[in-house]
Amino acid sequence: MTETITGDRRFPPALAEVATADFPYDDGDGFDFEPYDDFDSAEETTDWIRDWTGNHELDGAAYRVFGQDGTGGLAALWCVRPGLPLTEQPVVFLGSEGEVGVVAGNLSDFLWVLADGYGPMEAALDPDRDVRPRPELAELAARHATTPRRPALAVIEGAKAEFPTFEDDLFALCR
């Protein structure tokens, strides 16, 4: 039996609206992203991080999983900024085959990444790919974002620069 994890698990309104958006894969010319209607439960998140790392001492308290790609890779808020709300936590991607990356420095910037045509996997693993901006997601971002619009590559590079040891720190937890 897993321990119940406490903490803020209220789904932000911006993610609730993202969950209603269309993310067509278009044979690789679109998004490989399936947003959820709510965060995975604390217990599901704990089970996942333990399976992903092989470390059964961990709990899932540091993550709020809110979507996946077609291979089972997960998009999550990484609760690394103590005392700040979920919307101010970075967005990360953890692939099903061990790929990882920081996507955006906060939820607002993530919305702009989506608007520019990147899903979490694409942003984390292939930011130089050709993308098609998504006007409907730009409108969604404009309704919810608290940060000014910036090009997705600037958002991604800024987040990676702010959290340069994310990958190493995560792999250090693996057994």
Short mmCIF file of C-alpha atoms in Angstrom, two decimals:
data_model
loop_
_atom_site.label_atom_id
_atom_site.label_comp_id
_atom_site.label_asym_id
_atom_site.label_seq_id
_atom_site.Cartn_x
_atom_site.Cartn_y
_atom_site.Cartn_z
CA MET A 1 0.00 0.00 0.00
CA THR A 2 1.36 3.42 -0.90
CA GLU A 3 1.40 6.32 1.45
CA THR A 4 -1.06 9.08 0.66
CA ILE A 5 0.73 12.18 -0.55
CA THR A 6 -0.61 15.52 0.58
CA GLY A 7 -0.33 18.86 -1.15
CA ASP A 8 -2.10 20.98 -3.68
CA ARG A 9 -3.74 18.80 -6.33
CA ARG A 10 -6.28 21.32 -7.62
CA PHE A 11 -6.21 21.32 -11.41
CA PRO A 12 -5.41 24.84 -12.68
CA PRO A 13 -8.11 26.36 -14.94
CA ALA A 14 -5.57 26.74 -17.75
CA LEU A 15 -4.87 22.99 -17.76
CA ALA A 16 -8.59 22.25 -17.63
CA GLU A 17 -8.99 24.27 -20.81
CA VAL A 18 -5.93 22.64 -22.40
CA ALA A 19 -7.62 19.29 -21.76
CA THR A 20 -10.50 20.35 -24.03
CA ALA A 21 -8.22 21.38 -26.91
CA ASP A 22 -7.59 19.25 -29.98
CA PHE A 23 -4.05 17.92 -30.43
CA PRO A 24 -3.98 16.12 -33.79
CA TYR A 25 -0.87 14.04 -34.42
CA ASP A 26 -1.18 14.45 -38.21
CA ASP A 27 1.25 11.61 -38.99
CA GLY A 28 4.04 13.30 -37.07
CA ASP A 29 3.31 16.83 -38.30
CA GLY A 30 1.40 17.81 -35.17
CA PHE A 31 1.38 17.15 -31.46
CA ASP A 32 1.98 13.86 -29.74
CA PHE A 33 0.17 15.02 -26.60
CA GLU A 34 -2.86 13.73 -24.77
CA PRO A 35 -3.75 16.12 -21.92
CA TYR A 36 -5.65 14.81 -18.91
CA ASP A 37 -8.81 16.22 -17.33
CA ASP A 38 -7.18 16.14 -13.90
CA PHE A 39 -3.86 15.29 -12.27
CA ASP A 40 -3.00 11.66 -11.73
CA SER A 41 -3.69 10.74 -8.13
CA ALA A 42 -0.90 10.94 -5.57
CA GLU A 43 -0.87 7.16 -5.39
CA GLU A 44 -0.62 6.76 -9.19
CA THR A 45 2.18 9.32 -9.28
CA THR A 46 4.06 7.53 -6.50
CA ASP A 47 3.71 4.19 -8.29
CA TRP A 48 4.91 5.77 -11.54
CA ILE A 49 8.01 7.51 -10.10
CA ARG A 50 8.98 4.34 -8.25
CA ASP A 51 8.62 2.27 -11.43
CA TRP A 52 10.38 4.88 -13.56
CA THR A 53 13.39 5.17 -11.24
CA GLY A 54 13.40 1.70 -9.67
CA ASN A 55 13.66 3.56 -6.35
CA HIS A 56 10.90 2.40 -4.01
CA GLU A 57 11.84 4.93 -1.34
CA LEU A 58 10.48 7.82 -3.43
CA ASP A 59 7.01 9.27 -3.38
CA GLY A 60 5.36 11.30 -6.11
CA ALA A 61 4.98 14.50 -4.10
CA ALA A 62 7.26 16.50 -6.39
CA TYR A 63 5.15 15.88 -9.52
CA ARG A 64 1.66 16.61 -10.78
CA VAL A 65 1.20 14.53 -13.94
CA PHE A 66 -1.24 16.17 -16.38
CA GLY A 67 -0.76 14.45 -19.74
CA GLN A 68 1.09 11.91 -21.82
CA ASP A 69 2.36 11.23 -25.30
CA GLY A 70 1.52 8.21 -27.44
CA THR A 71 4.40 6.17 -26.03
CA GLY A 72 3.41 6.74 -22.41
CA GLY A 73 5.87 9.55 -21.70
CA LEU A 74 4.43 11.96 -19.13
CA ALA A 75 4.09 15.72 -18.83
CA ALA A 76 4.12 17.04 -15.27
CA LEU A 77 4.43 20.08 -13.11
CA TRP A 78 7.62 19.65 -11.09
CA CYS A 79 7.06 21.09 -7.61
CA VAL A 80 10.56 22.38 -7.02
CA ARG A 81 9.77 25.96 -5.95
CA PRO A 82 8.70 25.80 -2.29
CA GLY A 83 5.85 28.07 -1.31
CA LEU A 84 4.83 28.93 -4.87
CA PRO A 85 1.54 27.81 -6.44
CA LEU A 86 1.38 25.00 -8.98
CA THR A 87 1.08 27.52 -11.81
CA GLU A 88 4.58 28.81 -10.94
CA GLN A 89 6.24 25.39 -11.05
CA PRO A 90 8.22 24.24 -14.10
CA VAL A 91 6.78 21.83 -16.65
CA VAL A 92 8.86 18.71 -17.34
CA PHE A 93 8.67 15.69 -19.60
CA LEU A 94 9.66 12.16 -18.56
CA GLY A 95 9.65 9.71 -21.44
CA SER A 96 8.74 6.07 -21.30
CA GLU A 97 12.27 5.10 -22.38
CA GLY A 98 14.16 7.34 -19.95
CA GLU A 99 14.15 10.57 -21.96
CA VAL A 100 13.73 13.68 -19.82
CA GLY A 101 13.72 17.41 -20.18
CA VAL A 102 12.50 20.69 -18.82
CA VAL A 103 9.83 22.16 -21.09
CA ALA A 104 8.94 25.53 -19.55
CA GLY A 105 9.69 27.50 -16.40
CA ASN A 106 6.02 27.73 -15.40
CA LEU A 107 2.53 26.91 -16.61
CA SER A 108 2.06 30.28 -18.28
CA ASP A 109 5.18 29.83 -20.41
CA PHE A 110 4.06 26.27 -21.22
CA LEU A 111 0.88 27.69 -22.74
CA TRP A 112 3.01 29.80 -25.10
CA VAL A 113 5.06 26.69 -26.01
CA LEU A 114 1.83 24.91 -26.96
CA ALA A 115 0.72 27.97 -28.95
CA ASP A 116 3.91 27.79 -31.00
CA GLY A 117 3.18 24.17 -31.93
CA TYR A 118 5.24 22.13 -29.47
CA GLY A 119 3.95 19.38 -27.24
CA PRO A 120 5.88 18.51 -24.07
CA MET A 121 7.84 15.70 -25.75
CA GLU A 122 8.75 17.81 -28.77
CA ALA A 123 9.84 20.72 -26.59
CA ALA A 124 11.98 18.56 -24.33
CA LEU A 125 13.54 16.30 -26.95
CA ASP A 126 13.34 18.00 -30.35
CA PRO A 127 13.01 21.77 -29.98
CA ASP A 128 14.64 22.42 -33.38
CA ARG A 129 11.95 20.57 -35.33
CA ASP A 130 9.63 22.39 -37.72
CA VAL A 131 6.39 23.29 -36.00
CA ARG A 132 3.12 24.92 -36.95
CA PRO A 133 1.84 27.63 -34.61
CA ARG A 134 -1.63 26.92 -33.30
CA PRO A 135 -3.85 30.04 -33.28
CA GLU A 136 -6.52 28.38 -31.11
CA LEU A 137 -3.89 27.57 -28.47
CA ALA A 138 -2.52 31.11 -28.72
CA GLU A 139 -6.01 32.35 -27.86
CA LEU A 140 -6.14 29.94 -24.92
CA ALA A 141 -2.72 31.15 -23.76
CA ALA A 142 -3.78 34.79 -24.07
CA ARG A 143 -6.73 34.06 -21.75
CA HIS A 144 -4.66 32.35 -19.06
CA ALA A 145 -1.02 33.38 -19.35
CA THR A 146 0.52 35.68 -16.78
CA THR A 147 3.77 36.01 -18.71
CA PRO A 148 4.24 37.85 -22.00
CA ARG A 149 4.35 35.81 -25.18
CA ARG A 150 7.84 34.73 -26.14
CA PRO A 151 8.96 32.35 -28.86
CA ALA A 152 8.84 28.73 -27.72
CA LEU A 153 12.57 28.25 -28.28
CA ALA A 154 13.30 31.15 -25.92
CA VAL A 155 10.98 29.65 -23.29
CA ILE A 156 12.53 26.19 -23.64
CA GLU A 157 16.12 27.48 -23.57
CA GLY A 158 15.33 29.68 -20.56
CA ALA A 159 13.82 26.79 -18.63
CA LYS A 160 16.75 24.50 -19.43
CA ALA A 161 19.17 27.22 -18.32
CA GLU A 162 17.24 27.75 -15.08
CA PHE A 163 17.21 24.00 -14.28
CA PRO A 164 20.42 22.70 -15.90
CA THR A 165 20.80 19.72 -13.55
CA PHE A 166 17.24 18.37 -13.84
CA GLU A 167 18.27 15.32 -15.86
CA ASP A 168 21.31 14.51 -13.72
CA ASP A 169 19.38 15.03 -10.48
CA LEU A 170 16.55 12.79 -11.66
CA PHE A 171 18.91 10.03 -12.85
CA ALA A 172 20.73 10.20 -9.50
CA LEU A 173 17.46 8.94 -7.93
CA CYS A 174 17.46 5.83 -10.12
CA ARG A 175 18.43 2.48 -8.69
#
